[in-house]
Amino acid sequence: MKILALDSTALTASVALTENSELLAEYTLRNGNTHSETLLPMIESAMKMLSLSVSDIDLFACSAGPGSFTGVRIGAATVKGLAFGSEKPCVGVSTLEALAYNLVGYCGLICPVMNARRSQVYTALFRSDGKTLTRLMEDSALPISELDTILAEYGESVRFCGDGYDITIPELKKCGYIETPERLRHQSAYSVAVIAAEKFANGEFLSDTELVATYLRPSQAERELAEKMKNA
């Protein structure tokens, strides 16, 4: 089964093509939130190099959030469009789970963190046995100080990843951590593809109309509107 997976939920944009869980190609750019301009050319370039067309793809997958509101929408809309046009199924994957999968080869606690602004991070917690992930905490938006307290209760060092890495590490007062290599901190569409393949095998796939984005909290525009209505 050929899978086209993508992640555009943060500054890094990533596209991967796999044959089940075997990586055929991965294309990654980290040049800011210009995914509306770069994502489709990345897909086209990767497919052209492998002499593939959209009709050759059996499953489309994306990181469905949380993350940048614009980035999440771009990724989900791209996959929905490709799935609709080819009448193929799609899968939405938690961005945080995909980030954690980058570190699945390490045993221990893995905590993905994404910058949610206002001293908060989108986060979750997993334990890896070196081959598989076990989820310990659901996707959440938390202050870094609160996350620090939660992790300290486990009494062991944690590996972090995600674009919230650089703001989280300096704020840790109670929880110990293990340095994560730079290459493994950022979004990888290959991780999205592997998780999507597992979900598909378990019957957890969707049509293009059923795929929805996950934001965890209202956008800035929605928060500002709510505040205006409250003051009014």
PDB file of C-alpha atoms in Angstrom, residues 119 142-150 171 174:
ATOM      1  CA  SER A 119       3.906  30.436  27.926  1.00  0.00           C
ATOM      2  CA  LEU A 142      -0.716  23.414  29.273  1.00  0.00           C
ATOM      3  CA  PRO A 143       1.492  26.059  30.887  1.00  0.00           C
ATOM      4  CA  ILE A 144       5.099  24.851  30.861  1.00  0.00           C
ATOM      5  CA  SER A 145       5.248  25.107  34.653  1.00  0.00           C
ATOM      6  CA  GLU A 146       2.292  22.734  34.989  1.00  0.00           C
ATOM      7  CA  LEU A 147       3.833  20.270  32.539  1.00  0.00           C
ATOM      8  CA  ASP A 148       7.077  20.398  34.541  1.00  0.00           C
ATOM      9  CA  THR A 149       5.185  19.387  37.685  1.00  0.00           C
ATOM     10  CA  ILE A 150       3.349  16.550  35.943  1.00  0.00           C
ATOM     11  CA  GLU A 171      11.766  26.507  32.087  1.00  0.00           C
ATOM     12  CA  LYS A 174      11.646  19.863  38.601  1.00  0.00           C
TER      13      LYS A 174
END
